[in-house]
Coordinates of C-alpha atoms and ligand atoms in Angstrom, one line a residue:
M1 CA -18.4 28.8 -18.0
L2 CA -19.4 25.4 -19.5
T3 CA -18.6 24.8 -23.0
R4 CA -21.0 21.9 -24.8
R5 CA -19.4 19.0 -25.1
S6 CA -20.2 15.9 -27.6
H7 CA -22.4 14.1 -25.3
T8 CA -25.1 11.6 -26.6
T9 CA -27.7 13.6 -25.3
P10 CA -27.0 17.5 -24.7
S11 CA -26.3 18.4 -21.5
S12 CA -28.8 20.9 -21.7
E13 CA -31.3 18.4 -22.1
I14 CA -30.2 16.1 -19.3
T15 CA -29.8 19.0 -16.7
P16 CA -33.7 20.0 -16.3
R17 CA -35.1 17.2 -16.8
D18 CA -32.8 15.3 -14.0
R19 CA -33.8 17.7 -11.9
Y20 CA -37.5 18.1 -12.5
L21 CA -37.1 13.9 -11.8
R22 CA -35.5 14.1 -8.5
R23 CA -37.7 17.2 -7.3
R24 CA -41.1 15.1 -8.5
D25 CA -39.7 12.0 -6.7
W26 CA -39.4 13.9 -3.5
L27 CA -42.6 15.7 -4.1
R28 CA -44.9 12.3 -5.0
L29 CA -43.2 10.9 -1.5
A30 CA -44.4 14.0 0.5
A31 CA -47.5 13.7 -1.2
A32 CA -48.1 10.5 -0.9
G33 CA -48.0 10.7 3.2
S34 CA -45.1 8.4 3.1
L35 CA -42.9 10.2 5.1
A36 CA -44.9 11.7 7.2
S37 CA -44.0 8.8 9.8
L38 CA -40.5 9.9 9.6
S39 CA -38.5 12.4 11.6
G40 CA -37.7 14.1 8.5
A41 CA -40.7 15.1 6.3
L42 CA -40.7 17.1 2.9
T43 CA -42.2 20.2 1.6
A44 CA -41.5 21.5 -2.3
C45 CA -39.5 24.3 -1.9
S46 CA -36.6 26.3 -3.3
R47 CA -33.6 27.5 -1.5
G48 CA -34.3 31.3 -3.1
A49 CA -32.0 33.7 -3.9
D50 CA -30.8 34.8 -0.5
E51 CA -27.3 32.8 -1.0
P52 CA -24.8 34.2 -4.1
G53 CA -23.8 30.9 -5.5
S54 CA -26.6 28.7 -4.5
T55 CA -27.5 27.3 -7.7
L56 CA -29.9 24.8 -7.0
G57 CA -33.0 25.1 -6.1
L58 CA -33.6 21.8 -4.1
G59 CA -36.2 19.9 -2.2
K60 CA -36.2 20.9 1.4
I61 CA -36.0 18.3 4.3
T62 CA -37.6 19.4 7.5
G63 CA -38.3 18.0 10.4
A64 CA -34.9 16.2 10.9
H65 CA -33.7 16.8 14.6
T66 CA -30.4 18.0 15.4
S67 CA -28.5 15.2 16.8
P68 CA -26.7 16.0 20.3
L69 CA -23.6 14.5 18.4
S70 CA -23.1 17.5 16.2
T71 CA -20.6 19.9 16.7
D72 CA -21.5 23.5 17.9
E73 CA -19.0 25.5 15.9
A74 CA -19.7 27.6 13.2
I75 CA -21.3 26.3 9.9
T76 CA -19.8 26.9 7.1
A77 CA -21.7 29.0 4.2
Y78 CA -23.6 27.0 2.1
R79 CA -22.1 28.8 -0.8
H80 CA -18.6 27.8 -0.2
A81 CA -19.6 24.1 0.6
T82 CA -20.9 23.7 -2.8
T83 CA -18.3 25.4 -4.7
Y84 CA -15.5 24.2 -3.2
N85 CA -15.4 20.2 -3.5
N86 CA -13.4 17.5 -4.2
Y87 CA -15.1 14.9 -6.4
Y88 CA -12.7 13.7 -9.4
E89 CA -15.4 12.4 -11.7
F90 CA -16.2 15.9 -12.4
G91 CA -12.6 17.2 -12.8
T92 CA -9.5 17.7 -10.5
G93 CA -10.8 21.4 -9.6
K94 CA -12.3 22.8 -6.8
S95 CA -14.6 24.4 -8.8
D96 CA -15.3 21.5 -11.4
P97 CA -17.9 19.6 -9.1
A98 CA -20.3 22.7 -9.2
S99 CA -19.9 23.5 -12.8
Y100 CA -20.2 19.8 -14.0
A101 CA -22.0 17.6 -11.5
R102 CA -25.4 19.0 -12.9
Q103 CA -25.0 16.4 -15.2
L104 CA -25.1 13.5 -12.9
S105 CA -28.2 11.2 -13.6
G106 CA -30.0 10.6 -11.2
E107 CA -33.1 8.7 -11.3
P108 CA -33.4 5.6 -11.2
W109 CA -31.0 5.7 -8.0
T110 CA -30.8 2.3 -6.2
V111 CA -28.1 1.3 -3.7
V112 CA -27.8 -2.5 -4.0
V113 CA -26.6 -3.6 -0.9
E114 CA -24.8 -7.3 -0.7
G115 CA -22.3 -9.8 -0.2
E116 CA -22.0 -11.5 3.5
V117 CA -25.5 -10.5 4.6
A118 CA -28.0 -12.9 5.4
K119 CA -30.8 -10.4 3.5
P120 CA -29.3 -8.7 0.5
R121 CA -31.4 -6.3 -1.3
S122 CA -31.7 -3.0 -3.1
F123 CA -32.6 0.3 -1.7
G124 CA -34.7 3.5 -3.8
V125 CA -34.0 6.7 -2.3
E126 CA -37.4 6.9 -1.1
D127 CA -36.4 3.9 1.0
L128 CA -33.4 5.4 2.3
L129 CA -35.3 8.4 3.4
R130 CA -37.8 5.9 5.7
L131 CA -34.4 5.5 7.9
P132 CA -34.4 7.5 11.2
L133 CA -33.1 10.6 10.1
E134 CA -30.8 13.6 12.1
E135 CA -29.3 16.5 11.2
R136 CA -25.6 16.0 12.0
I137 CA -23.4 18.8 11.9
Y138 CA -19.9 17.5 11.7
R139 CA -16.2 18.6 10.7
L140 CA -15.1 17.4 7.6
R141 CA -11.4 17.4 7.1
C142 CA -9.4 16.8 3.7
V143 CA -6.5 15.3 3.6
E144 CA -5.2 18.4 1.4
A145 CA -5.3 20.4 5.0
W146 CA -8.7 22.5 4.9
S147 CA -11.9 21.8 7.0
M148 CA -15.4 22.7 7.1
V149 CA -18.6 22.4 8.9
I150 CA -21.5 20.8 7.2
P151 CA -25.3 20.1 8.9
W152 CA -25.6 16.6 7.3
I153 CA -29.3 15.4 7.0
G154 CA -28.5 11.6 7.1
F155 CA -29.0 8.1 9.2
E156 CA -26.5 6.0 11.1
F157 CA -25.1 3.4 8.8
N158 CA -25.6 0.4 11.2
Q159 CA -29.9 1.2 10.7
L160 CA -29.4 0.2 6.9
A161 CA -26.9 -2.7 8.1
K162 CA -29.8 -4.1 10.6
L163 CA -32.2 -4.6 7.8
V164 CA -29.6 -6.9 5.6
E165 CA -28.2 -8.8 8.6
P166 CA -24.7 -8.8 8.5
T167 CA -22.9 -12.5 9.1
S168 CA -20.6 -13.2 10.8
K169 CA -18.0 -13.5 8.0
A170 CA -18.8 -9.4 7.4
R171 CA -15.5 -7.9 8.6
F172 CA -15.6 -4.9 6.1
V173 CA -17.6 -2.7 4.1
E174 CA -17.0 -1.8 0.4
F175 CA -18.7 1.1 -0.8
V176 CA -18.5 1.4 -4.6
T177 CA -20.0 5.0 -6.2
A178 CA -21.4 5.7 -9.7
A179 CA -19.5 5.8 -12.6
Q180 CA -21.7 7.2 -15.9
P181 CA -18.8 7.9 -18.5
E182 CA -21.5 9.8 -20.2
N183 CA -21.8 12.5 -17.6
M184 CA -19.0 12.3 -15.4
I185 CA -16.5 14.4 -17.5
G186 CA -13.5 13.0 -15.2
L187 CA -14.1 9.5 -16.1
R188 CA -12.0 10.5 -19.2
S189 CA -9.0 10.9 -17.2
S190 CA -7.2 7.8 -15.6
V191 CA -6.0 10.0 -12.6
L192 CA -7.9 7.4 -10.1
H193 CA -9.2 4.1 -10.6
W194 CA -13.1 4.2 -11.5
P195 CA -15.8 3.6 -9.6
Y196 CA -14.3 5.3 -6.6
T197 CA -14.6 3.0 -3.9
E198 CA -13.9 3.4 -0.5
G199 CA -13.9 1.1 2.7
L200 CA -14.0 0.7 6.1
R201 CA -13.7 -2.1 8.8
I202 CA -16.9 -3.5 10.1
D203 CA -17.0 -1.9 13.7
E204 CA -16.4 1.5 12.1
A205 CA -18.8 1.4 9.7
M206 CA -21.1 0.2 12.8
H207 CA -20.2 3.4 14.5
P208 CA -22.9 5.7 15.7
L209 CA -21.1 8.5 14.2
T210 CA -20.9 6.8 10.4
I211 CA -24.1 8.0 8.9
L212 CA -25.3 7.8 4.9
A213 CA -26.3 11.5 4.5
V214 CA -28.8 12.1 1.6
G215 CA -28.7 16.4 2.5
M216 CA -27.3 19.2 4.3
Y217 CA -28.5 22.7 5.0
G218 CA -31.9 21.4 5.2
E219 CA -32.0 20.2 1.3
V220 CA -31.4 17.1 -0.4
L221 CA -28.0 16.8 -1.3
P222 CA -26.7 19.1 -4.2
N223 CA -25.1 16.8 -6.9
Q224 CA -21.6 18.2 -6.1
N225 CA -21.9 17.5 -2.1
G226 CA -22.4 13.4 -3.2
A227 CA -26.5 13.4 -4.2
P228 CA -28.1 11.3 -3.9
V229 CA -26.6 9.6 -0.8
R230 CA -23.0 9.5 -0.1
L231 CA -21.0 8.2 3.3
V232 CA -19.6 10.5 6.1
V233 CA -17.5 9.6 8.5
P234 CA -15.9 12.9 10.2
W235 CA -13.1 11.5 12.0
K236 CA -11.3 10.2 8.8
Y237 CA -10.0 12.0 6.2
G238 CA -12.7 13.6 4.0
F239 CA -11.7 11.2 1.0
K240 CA -13.3 8.2 3.1
S241 CA -16.5 10.2 3.0
A242 CA -17.5 8.6 -0.8
K243 CA -20.2 10.3 -2.6
A244 CA -22.7 9.0 -5.3
I245 CA -23.1 5.3 -3.6
V246 CA -24.3 2.7 -6.0
R247 CA -23.6 -0.3 -4.2
I248 CA -22.4 -1.3 -0.7
R249 CA -20.7 -4.8 0.0
F250 CA -20.0 -6.5 3.4
V251 CA -16.7 -8.7 2.7
E252 CA -14.5 -10.8 4.7
R253 CA -11.4 -9.5 3.3
Q254 CA -10.2 -5.5 3.4
P255 CA -11.2 -4.1 0.2
L256 CA -8.8 -2.3 -2.4
T257 CA -9.7 1.6 -1.8
T258 CA -9.3 3.6 -5.1
W259 CA -6.8 6.5 -3.1
E260 CA -4.9 3.6 -1.9
R261 CA -4.5 2.1 -6.0
A262 CA -3.5 6.0 -6.4
G263 CA -0.9 6.4 -4.0
P264 CA -0.5 3.3 -1.6
G265 CA 2.4 5.3 0.6
E266 CA 0.3 8.2 0.4
Y267 CA -3.2 7.0 0.9
G268 CA -3.4 4.4 3.8
F269 CA -6.6 1.7 4.4
Y270 CA -7.8 4.3 7.8
S271 CA -6.9 7.7 7.0
N272 CA -7.7 8.6 10.7
V273 CA -7.2 12.4 10.9
N274 CA -4.0 12.6 12.7
P275 CA -1.8 15.7 12.9
A276 CA 1.1 13.2 14.2
V277 CA 1.4 11.6 10.8
D278 CA 2.1 13.5 8.2
H279 CA 1.8 13.1 4.2
V280 CA 4.1 12.1 2.4
R281 CA 4.2 15.4 0.8
W282 CA 2.5 18.1 3.4
A283 CA 2.5 18.0 7.4
Q284 CA -0.8 17.8 9.2
Q285 CA -0.7 19.2 12.0
K286 CA -2.8 22.9 10.9
E287 CA -5.5 23.4 9.0
R288 CA -7.3 25.9 7.3
R289 CA -11.5 26.6 8.0
I290 CA -12.9 27.2 4.4
P291 CA -13.0 30.1 3.0
N292 CA -10.0 30.9 5.1
L293 CA -6.8 31.1 3.4
V294 CA -4.6 30.4 6.4
A295 CA -3.9 27.3 8.1
N296 CA -3.9 28.6 11.6
R297 CA -6.1 25.9 13.3
P298 CA -4.4 22.7 14.9
T299 CA -5.8 19.9 13.8
Q300 CA -7.4 17.5 16.1
L301 CA -6.6 13.6 16.9
F302 CA -9.4 11.9 15.1
N303 CA -10.7 15.3 13.6
G304 CA -12.1 15.4 17.6
Y305 CA -13.8 12.7 17.7
G306 CA -11.2 10.7 19.7
D307 CA -13.7 10.4 22.9
Q308 CA -16.0 8.2 20.2
V309 CA -13.9 6.4 18.5
A310 CA -10.1 6.2 19.9
S311 CA -10.9 2.7 21.7
L312 CA -11.9 1.3 18.0
Y313 CA -8.2 1.7 17.6
A314 CA -7.0 0.4 21.0
G315 CA -3.5 -1.4 20.4
L316 CA -3.0 -0.1 17.0
D317 CA -0.1 1.5 15.5
L318 CA -1.5 4.6 14.2
K319 CA 1.9 5.1 12.1
K320 CA 1.5 1.8 10.6
F321 CA -1.9 2.1 9.9
F322 CA -2.6 5.6 8.7
Ligands
LIG401 N1 -17.1 9.7 -5.6 C1 -16.4 10.4 -4.8 N2 -16.6 10.4 -3.5 C2 -15.5 11.4 -2.9 C3 -14.5 12.2 -3.5 C4 -14.6 11.9 -5.3 O1 -13.5 12.5 -5.7 N3 -15.3 10.9 -5.7 N4 -13.5 13.0 -2.9 C5 -13.6 12.7 -1.5 C6 -12.9 14.1 -0.7 S1 -11.1 14.1 -1.2 C7 -13.4 14.7 0.0 S2 -12.4 16.2 0.9 C8 -15.2 15.3 0.0 C9 -15.4 16.3 -0.2 O2 -16.5 16.4 0.1 P1 -17.4 17.7 0.0 O3 -17.2 18.0 -1.4 O4 -18.8 17.2 0.3 O5 -17.0 18.7 1.0 O6 -15.1 14.0 -0.6 C10 -15.0 12.7 -1.1 N5 -15.8 11.8 -1.5
LIG402 MO1 -9.9 15.6 0.5

């Protein structure tokens, strides 16, 4: 169980209040009818007790149609997808995010979009919800050789980009995530450089498969899965899919990512899923599908999304640019 630590605000005060505020935010939007014209609409509903291990009663998102870009593979159970996570801001253990991420402070949340754009601006969560929401069922392959299948709800990153009008100098996109020292116990450790930062080449970011997710399994994202907004780049190792994004910068030069800083020889900027390029410390040919303990599935190049994305890398040596 969670033991109380010495925060300025006790966790018992933060947790219910934040959850209440976040829910209120969604309810307000639904009540105001501001979601009526969206592909996704919201109703007040909690998950109920059907799923053991499902501790969060979150706002439901309805009406997001399932995209044809979805996989038809079996979806990972909600309780596994929400209790086996990597989110080092809340600790390095797989169950740490489920235990501690409720302390994330979610309101007010703004995503600042800036840099090489004609119209820099910031987006509140309600602005993001006005973008065309879809359900995308994607495989997510962690560099640690496990995988899941998750029904995300989100919008294509290119929809957001369109609103800020990237200039011709925008060659990369940097994603900066939340760093809340009071609420994120992992920040006391220097295991990674904070804030957790990721990056994509502009054509990767603008690819229709690249989404910003605001929900999963028909609901608002649980904190441990990256609330209120996270990146999902299904053909790359999971660490590229940054959680809890607060800043998006269009830039001219390739940004230095948190994982490259941590281990330049182990984690490349591209990090495309590739069974032919082993990690320095382990092979990548096979993977285990959570909750399976045995790595018995062959890993696919680009995580199986090669038909859509291989052309982005024509002529690039994938062993050198791993
Ligand atoms: N901010 C932040 N985002 C992050 C991470 C993290 O530690 N911090 N871990 C990454 C890793 S290694 C993986 S595999 C995925 C896991 O996403 P999931 O928990 O939703 O499956 O989140 C990625 N996004
Ligand atoms: Mo990962």
